[in-house]
PDB file of C-alpha atoms in Angstrom:
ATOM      1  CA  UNK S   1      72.870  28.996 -16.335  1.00 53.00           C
ATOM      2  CA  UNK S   2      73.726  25.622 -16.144  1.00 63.00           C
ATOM      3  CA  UNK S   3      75.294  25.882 -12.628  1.00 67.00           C
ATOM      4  CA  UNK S   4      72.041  27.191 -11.500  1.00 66.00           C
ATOM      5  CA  UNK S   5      69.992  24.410 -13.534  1.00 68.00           C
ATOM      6  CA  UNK S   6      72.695  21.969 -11.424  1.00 66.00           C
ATOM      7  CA  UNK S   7      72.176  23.432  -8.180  1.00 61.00           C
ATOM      8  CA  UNK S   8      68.404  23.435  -8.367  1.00 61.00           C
ATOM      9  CA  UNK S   9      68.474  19.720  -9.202  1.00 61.00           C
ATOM     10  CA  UNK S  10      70.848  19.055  -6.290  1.00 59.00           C
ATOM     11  CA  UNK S  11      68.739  21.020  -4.256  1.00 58.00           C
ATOM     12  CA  UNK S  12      65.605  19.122  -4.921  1.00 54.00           C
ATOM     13  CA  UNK S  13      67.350  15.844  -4.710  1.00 55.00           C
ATOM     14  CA  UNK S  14      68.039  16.616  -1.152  1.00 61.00           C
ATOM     15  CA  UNK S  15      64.258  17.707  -0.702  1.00 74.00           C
ATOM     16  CA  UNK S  16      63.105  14.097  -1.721  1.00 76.00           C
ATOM     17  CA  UNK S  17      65.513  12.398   0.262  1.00 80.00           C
ATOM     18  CA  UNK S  18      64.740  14.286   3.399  1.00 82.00           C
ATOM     19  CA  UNK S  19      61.092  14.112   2.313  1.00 82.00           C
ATOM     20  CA  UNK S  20      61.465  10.452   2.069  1.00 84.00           C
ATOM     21  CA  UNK S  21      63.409   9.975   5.187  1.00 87.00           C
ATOM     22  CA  UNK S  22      60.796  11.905   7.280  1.00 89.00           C
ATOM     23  CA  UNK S  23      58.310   9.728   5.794  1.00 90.00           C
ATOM     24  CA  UNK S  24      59.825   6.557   6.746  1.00 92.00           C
ATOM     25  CA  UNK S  25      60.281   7.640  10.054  1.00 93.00           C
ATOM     26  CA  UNK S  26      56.460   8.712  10.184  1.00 94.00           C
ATOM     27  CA  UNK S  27      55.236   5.214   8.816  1.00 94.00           C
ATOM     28  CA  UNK S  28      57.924   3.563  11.508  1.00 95.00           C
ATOM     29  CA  UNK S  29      56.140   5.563  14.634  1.00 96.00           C
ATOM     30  CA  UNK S  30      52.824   5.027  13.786  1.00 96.00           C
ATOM     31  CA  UNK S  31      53.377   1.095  12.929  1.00 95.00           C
ATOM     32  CA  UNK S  32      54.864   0.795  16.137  1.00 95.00           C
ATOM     33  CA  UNK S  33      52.540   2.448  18.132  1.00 96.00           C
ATOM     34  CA  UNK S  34      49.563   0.618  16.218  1.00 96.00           C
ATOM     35  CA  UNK S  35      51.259  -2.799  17.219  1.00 95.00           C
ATOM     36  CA  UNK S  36      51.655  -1.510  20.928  1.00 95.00           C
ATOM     37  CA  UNK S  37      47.737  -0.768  20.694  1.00 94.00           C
ATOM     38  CA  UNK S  38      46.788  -3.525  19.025  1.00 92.00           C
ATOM     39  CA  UNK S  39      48.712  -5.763  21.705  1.00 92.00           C
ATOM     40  CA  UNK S  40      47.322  -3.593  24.771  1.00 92.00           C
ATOM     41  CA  UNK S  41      43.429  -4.566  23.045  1.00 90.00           C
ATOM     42  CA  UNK S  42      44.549  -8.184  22.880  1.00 90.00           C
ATOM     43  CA  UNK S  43      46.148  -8.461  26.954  1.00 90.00           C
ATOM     44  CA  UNK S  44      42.610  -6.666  28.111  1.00 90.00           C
ATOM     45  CA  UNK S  45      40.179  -7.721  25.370  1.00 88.00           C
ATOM     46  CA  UNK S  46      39.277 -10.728  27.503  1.00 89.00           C
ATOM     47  CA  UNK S  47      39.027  -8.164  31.104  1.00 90.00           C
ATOM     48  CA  UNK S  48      36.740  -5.430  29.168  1.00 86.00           C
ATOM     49  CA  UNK S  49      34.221  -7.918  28.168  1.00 87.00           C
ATOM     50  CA  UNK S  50      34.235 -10.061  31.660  1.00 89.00           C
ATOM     51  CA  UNK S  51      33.804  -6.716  33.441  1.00 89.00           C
ATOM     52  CA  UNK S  52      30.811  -6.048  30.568  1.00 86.00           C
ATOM     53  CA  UNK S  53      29.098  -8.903  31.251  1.00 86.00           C
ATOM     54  CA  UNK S  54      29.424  -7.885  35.529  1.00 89.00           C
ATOM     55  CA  UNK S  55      27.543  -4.067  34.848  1.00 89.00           C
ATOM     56  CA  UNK S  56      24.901  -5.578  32.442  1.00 88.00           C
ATOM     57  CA  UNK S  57      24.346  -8.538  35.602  1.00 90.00           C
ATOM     58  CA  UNK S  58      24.245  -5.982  37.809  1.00 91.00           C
ATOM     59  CA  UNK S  59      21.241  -4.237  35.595  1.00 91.00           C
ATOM     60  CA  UNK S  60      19.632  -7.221  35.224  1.00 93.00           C
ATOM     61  CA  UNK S  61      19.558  -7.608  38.961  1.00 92.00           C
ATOM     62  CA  UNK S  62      18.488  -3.998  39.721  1.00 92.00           C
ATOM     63  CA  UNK S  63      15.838  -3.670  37.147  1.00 93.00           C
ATOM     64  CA  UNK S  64      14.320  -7.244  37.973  1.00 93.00           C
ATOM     65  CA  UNK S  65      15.495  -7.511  41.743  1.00 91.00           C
ATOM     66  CA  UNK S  66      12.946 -10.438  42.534  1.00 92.00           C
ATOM     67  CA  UNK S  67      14.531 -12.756  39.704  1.00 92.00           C
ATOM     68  CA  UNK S  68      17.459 -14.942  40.575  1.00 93.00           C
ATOM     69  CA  UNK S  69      18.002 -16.041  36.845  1.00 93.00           C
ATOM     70  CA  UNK S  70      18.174 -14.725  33.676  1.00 94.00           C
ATOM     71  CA  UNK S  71      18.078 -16.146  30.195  1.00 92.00           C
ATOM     72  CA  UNK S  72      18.659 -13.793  27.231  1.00 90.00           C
ATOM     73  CA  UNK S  73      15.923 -14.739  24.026  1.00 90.00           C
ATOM     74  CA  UNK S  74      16.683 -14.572  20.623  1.00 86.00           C
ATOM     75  CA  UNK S  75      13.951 -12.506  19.202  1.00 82.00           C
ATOM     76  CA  UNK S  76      14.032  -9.846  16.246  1.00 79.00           C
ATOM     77  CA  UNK S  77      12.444  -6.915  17.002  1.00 80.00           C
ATOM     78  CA  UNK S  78      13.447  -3.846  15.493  1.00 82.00           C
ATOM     79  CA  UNK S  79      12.503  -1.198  18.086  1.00 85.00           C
ATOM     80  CA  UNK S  80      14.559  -3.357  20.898  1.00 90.00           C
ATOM     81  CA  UNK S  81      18.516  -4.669  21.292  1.00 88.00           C
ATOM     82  CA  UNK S  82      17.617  -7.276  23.161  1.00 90.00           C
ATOM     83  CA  UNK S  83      15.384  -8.923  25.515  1.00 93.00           C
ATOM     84  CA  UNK S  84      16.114 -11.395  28.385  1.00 93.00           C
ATOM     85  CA  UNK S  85      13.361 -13.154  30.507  1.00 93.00           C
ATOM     86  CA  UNK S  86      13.521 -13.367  34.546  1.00 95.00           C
ATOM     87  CA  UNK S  87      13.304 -15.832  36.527  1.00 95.00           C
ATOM     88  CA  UNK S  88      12.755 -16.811  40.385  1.00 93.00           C
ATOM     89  CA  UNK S  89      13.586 -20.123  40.663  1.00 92.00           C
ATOM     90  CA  UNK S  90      11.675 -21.697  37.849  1.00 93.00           C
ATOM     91  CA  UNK S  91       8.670 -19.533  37.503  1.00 94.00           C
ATOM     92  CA  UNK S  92       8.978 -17.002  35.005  1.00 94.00           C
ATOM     93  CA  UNK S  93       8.994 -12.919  36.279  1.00 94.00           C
ATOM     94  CA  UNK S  94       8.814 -10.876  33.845  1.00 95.00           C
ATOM     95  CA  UNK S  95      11.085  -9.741  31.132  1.00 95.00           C
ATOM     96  CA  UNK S  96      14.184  -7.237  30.944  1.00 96.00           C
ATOM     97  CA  UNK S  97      14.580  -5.199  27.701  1.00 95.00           C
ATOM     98  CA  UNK S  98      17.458  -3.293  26.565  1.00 94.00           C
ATOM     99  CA  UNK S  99      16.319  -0.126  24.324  1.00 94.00           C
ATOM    100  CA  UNK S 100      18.362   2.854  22.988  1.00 89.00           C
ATOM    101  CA  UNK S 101      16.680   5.844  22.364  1.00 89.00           C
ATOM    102  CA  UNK S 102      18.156   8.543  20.812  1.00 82.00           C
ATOM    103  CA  UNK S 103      18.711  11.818  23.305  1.00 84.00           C
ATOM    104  CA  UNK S 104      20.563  15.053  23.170  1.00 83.00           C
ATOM    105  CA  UNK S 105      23.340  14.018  23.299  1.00 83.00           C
ATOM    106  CA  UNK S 106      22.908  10.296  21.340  1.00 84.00           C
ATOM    107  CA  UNK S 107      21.670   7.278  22.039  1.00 87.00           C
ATOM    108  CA  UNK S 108      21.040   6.515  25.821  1.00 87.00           C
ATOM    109  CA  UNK S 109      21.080   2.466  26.683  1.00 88.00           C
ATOM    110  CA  UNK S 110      19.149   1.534  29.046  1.00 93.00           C
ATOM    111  CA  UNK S 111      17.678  -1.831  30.689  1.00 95.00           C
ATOM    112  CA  UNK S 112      13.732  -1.977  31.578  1.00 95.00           C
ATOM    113  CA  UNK S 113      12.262  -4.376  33.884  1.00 95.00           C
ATOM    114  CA  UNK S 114       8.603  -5.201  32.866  1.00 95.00           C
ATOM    115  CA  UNK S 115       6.630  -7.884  35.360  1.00 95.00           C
ATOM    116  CA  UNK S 116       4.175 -10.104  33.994  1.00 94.00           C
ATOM    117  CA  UNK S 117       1.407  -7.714  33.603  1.00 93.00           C
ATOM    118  CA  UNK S 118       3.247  -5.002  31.435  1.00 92.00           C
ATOM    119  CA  UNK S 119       4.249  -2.748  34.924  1.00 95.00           C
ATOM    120  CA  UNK S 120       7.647  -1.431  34.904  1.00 94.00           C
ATOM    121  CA  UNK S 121       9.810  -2.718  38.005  1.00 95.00           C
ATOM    122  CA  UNK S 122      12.752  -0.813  37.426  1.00 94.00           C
ATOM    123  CA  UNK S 123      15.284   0.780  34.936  1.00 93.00           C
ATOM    124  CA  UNK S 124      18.863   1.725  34.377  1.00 92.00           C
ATOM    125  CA  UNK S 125      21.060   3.790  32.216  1.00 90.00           C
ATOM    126  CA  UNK S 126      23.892   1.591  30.767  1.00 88.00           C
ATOM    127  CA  UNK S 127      25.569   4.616  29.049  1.00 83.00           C
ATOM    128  CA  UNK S 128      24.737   7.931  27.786  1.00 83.00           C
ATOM    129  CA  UNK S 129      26.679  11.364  26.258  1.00 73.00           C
ATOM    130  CA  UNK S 130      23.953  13.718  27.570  1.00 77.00           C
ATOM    131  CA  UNK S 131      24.911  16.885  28.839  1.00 75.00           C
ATOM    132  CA  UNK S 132      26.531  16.872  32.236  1.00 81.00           C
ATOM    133  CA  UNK S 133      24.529  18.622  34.854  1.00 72.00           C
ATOM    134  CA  UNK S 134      21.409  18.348  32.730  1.00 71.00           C
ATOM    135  CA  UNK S 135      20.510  15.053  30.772  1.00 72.00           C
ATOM    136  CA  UNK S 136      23.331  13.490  32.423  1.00 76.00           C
ATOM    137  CA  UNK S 137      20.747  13.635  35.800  1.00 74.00           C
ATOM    138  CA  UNK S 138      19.163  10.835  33.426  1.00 81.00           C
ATOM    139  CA  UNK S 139      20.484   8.307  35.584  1.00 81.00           C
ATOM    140  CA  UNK S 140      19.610   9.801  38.979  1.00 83.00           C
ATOM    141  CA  UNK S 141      17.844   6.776  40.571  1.00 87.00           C
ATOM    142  CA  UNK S 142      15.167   9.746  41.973  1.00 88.00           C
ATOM    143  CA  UNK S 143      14.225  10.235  38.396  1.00 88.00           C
ATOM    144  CA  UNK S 144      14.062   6.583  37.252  1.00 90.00           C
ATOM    145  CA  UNK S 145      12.113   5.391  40.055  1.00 90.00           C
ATOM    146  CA  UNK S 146       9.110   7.390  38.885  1.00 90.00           C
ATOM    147  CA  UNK S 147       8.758   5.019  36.170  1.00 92.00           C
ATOM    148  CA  UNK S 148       8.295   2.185  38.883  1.00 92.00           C
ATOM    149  CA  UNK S 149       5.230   0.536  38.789  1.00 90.00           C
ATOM    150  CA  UNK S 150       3.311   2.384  35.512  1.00 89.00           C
ATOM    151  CA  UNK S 151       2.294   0.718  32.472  1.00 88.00           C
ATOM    152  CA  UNK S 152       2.715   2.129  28.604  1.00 80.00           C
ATOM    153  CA  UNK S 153       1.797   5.175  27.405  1.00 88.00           C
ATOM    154  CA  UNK S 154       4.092   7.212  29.987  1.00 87.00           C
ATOM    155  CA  UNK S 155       3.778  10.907  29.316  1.00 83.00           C
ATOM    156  CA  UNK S 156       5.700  14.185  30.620  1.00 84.00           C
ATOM    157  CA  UNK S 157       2.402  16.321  31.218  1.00 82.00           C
ATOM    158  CA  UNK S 158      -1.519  14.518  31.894  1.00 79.00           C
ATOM    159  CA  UNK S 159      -2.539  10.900  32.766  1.00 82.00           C
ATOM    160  CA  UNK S 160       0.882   8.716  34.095  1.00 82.00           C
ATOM    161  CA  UNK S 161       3.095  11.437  33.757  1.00 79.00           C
ATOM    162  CA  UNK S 162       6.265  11.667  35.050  1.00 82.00           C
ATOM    163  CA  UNK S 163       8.709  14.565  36.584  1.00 80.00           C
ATOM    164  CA  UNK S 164      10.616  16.087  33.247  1.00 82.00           C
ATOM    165  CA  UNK S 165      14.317  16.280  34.324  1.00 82.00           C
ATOM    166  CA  UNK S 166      14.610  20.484  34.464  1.00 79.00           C
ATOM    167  CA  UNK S 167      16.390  21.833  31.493  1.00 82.00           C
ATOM    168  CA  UNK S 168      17.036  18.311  29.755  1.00 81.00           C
ATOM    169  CA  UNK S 169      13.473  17.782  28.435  1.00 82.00           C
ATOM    170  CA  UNK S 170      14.847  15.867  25.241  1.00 85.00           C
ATOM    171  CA  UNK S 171      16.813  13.579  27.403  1.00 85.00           C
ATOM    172  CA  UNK S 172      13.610  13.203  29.803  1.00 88.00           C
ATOM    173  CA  UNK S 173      11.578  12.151  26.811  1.00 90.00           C
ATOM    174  CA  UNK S 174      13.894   9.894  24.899  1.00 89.00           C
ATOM    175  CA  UNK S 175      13.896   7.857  28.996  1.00 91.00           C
ATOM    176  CA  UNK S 176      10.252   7.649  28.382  1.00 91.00           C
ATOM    177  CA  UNK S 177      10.157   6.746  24.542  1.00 92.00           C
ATOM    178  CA  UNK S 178      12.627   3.884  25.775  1.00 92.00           C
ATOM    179  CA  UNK S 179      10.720   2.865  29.038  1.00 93.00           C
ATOM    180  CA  UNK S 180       7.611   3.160  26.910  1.00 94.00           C
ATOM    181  CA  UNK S 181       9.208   1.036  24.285  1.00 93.00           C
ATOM    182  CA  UNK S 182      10.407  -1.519  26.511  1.00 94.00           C
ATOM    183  CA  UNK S 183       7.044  -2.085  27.643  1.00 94.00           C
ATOM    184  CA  UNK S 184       5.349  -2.429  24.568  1.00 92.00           C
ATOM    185  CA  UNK S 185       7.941  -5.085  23.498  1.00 92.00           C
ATOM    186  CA  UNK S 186       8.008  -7.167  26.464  1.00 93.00           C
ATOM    187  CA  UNK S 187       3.702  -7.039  26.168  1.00 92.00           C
ATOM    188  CA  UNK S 188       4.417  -8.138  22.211  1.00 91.00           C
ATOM    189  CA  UNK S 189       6.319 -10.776  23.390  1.00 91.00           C
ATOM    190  CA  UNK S 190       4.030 -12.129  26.025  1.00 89.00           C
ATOM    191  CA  UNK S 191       1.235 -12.365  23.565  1.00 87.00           C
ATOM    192  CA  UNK S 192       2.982 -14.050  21.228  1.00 82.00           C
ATOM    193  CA  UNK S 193       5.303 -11.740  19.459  1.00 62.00           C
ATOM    194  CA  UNK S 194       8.540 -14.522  19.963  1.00 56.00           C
ATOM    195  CA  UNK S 195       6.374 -17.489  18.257  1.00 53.00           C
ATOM    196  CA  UNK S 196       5.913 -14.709  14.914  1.00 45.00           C
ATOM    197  CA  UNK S 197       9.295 -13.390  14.650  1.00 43.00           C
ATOM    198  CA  UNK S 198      11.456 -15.962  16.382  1.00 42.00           C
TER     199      UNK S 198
END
């Protein structure tokens, strides 16, 4: 019995060791290729957010296309992630809002121009995970130019109604919610909203 008792422990012995070796060699890989990762992030940190920057220029531009500058407000508001006012030359424009509503797929950013006088002069979809072929049609210029040139309370059937996207009706109503909430920010603010909470 005690050669058995003395091979078990042996046997075990070697389990831990290999156990332990296989371990360190696990920890090893995945340290190094966390420091490879983490020193990738670092060399195009600095490229990601310049390139960033370009797309949300490039909404600014195409939701406000009159406005040659834009200067991004500090204002709380809840129901918004940001809001930047437009400019053409030195006369104010109107005011682009960023919103996220929530869709079928998860939020959906997007970037609403409002004018002066609380009418929508354009919108884009930043980023989405809607469904492609369906909600991902979201960002089909076609579909966001209906949007062009009404006021709040946009609707999918009745009075300023839009086209529903066919077969992504969630996705077609969070665009609304947002373009609807981007209007009624950019109208909160113009009234006075920024002197309140800002």
């Amino acid at each position: 019995m005690s050669d058995s008792n003395t091979a078990q422990r042996q046997k075990m012995t070697l389990n831990w060791k290999y156990i332990g070796k296989l371990g360190l060699s696990l920890f090893l890989i995945t340290a190094i290729a966390a420091l490879v990762l983490g020193l990738v992030n670092a060399v195009t940190a600095d490229t990601i957010a310049q390139r960033e920057e370009e797309e949300r220029q490039a909404a600014l531009t195409a939701v406000m296309s009159q406005a040659d500058s834009f200067t991004d407000l500090d204002w709380e508001n809840d129901s918004i992630d940001g809001i930047t006012a437009a400019y053409t030359g030195s006369e104010l424009t109107g005011y682009c809002v960023e919103v996220s509503p929530n869709g079928f797929g998860g939020a959906i950013s997007m970037m609403v121009g409002v004018d002066l006088e609380g009418y929508v002069t354009g919108a884009v979809i930043l980023d989405h995970s809607e469904t492609a072929g369906l909600g991902a049609r979201a960002d089909d210029p076609e579909f966001l130019g209906q949007y062009v040139g009404k006021t709040s309370e946009i609707t999918l059937s009745g009075a300023n109604a839009i086209d529903a996207l066919s077969g992504a009706t969630i996705t077609s109503k969070a665009v609304t919610l947002g373009v609807n909430t981007a209007i009624e920010a950019a109208i909160e603010y113009m009234e006075g909203g920024a002197d309140s909470n800002g």
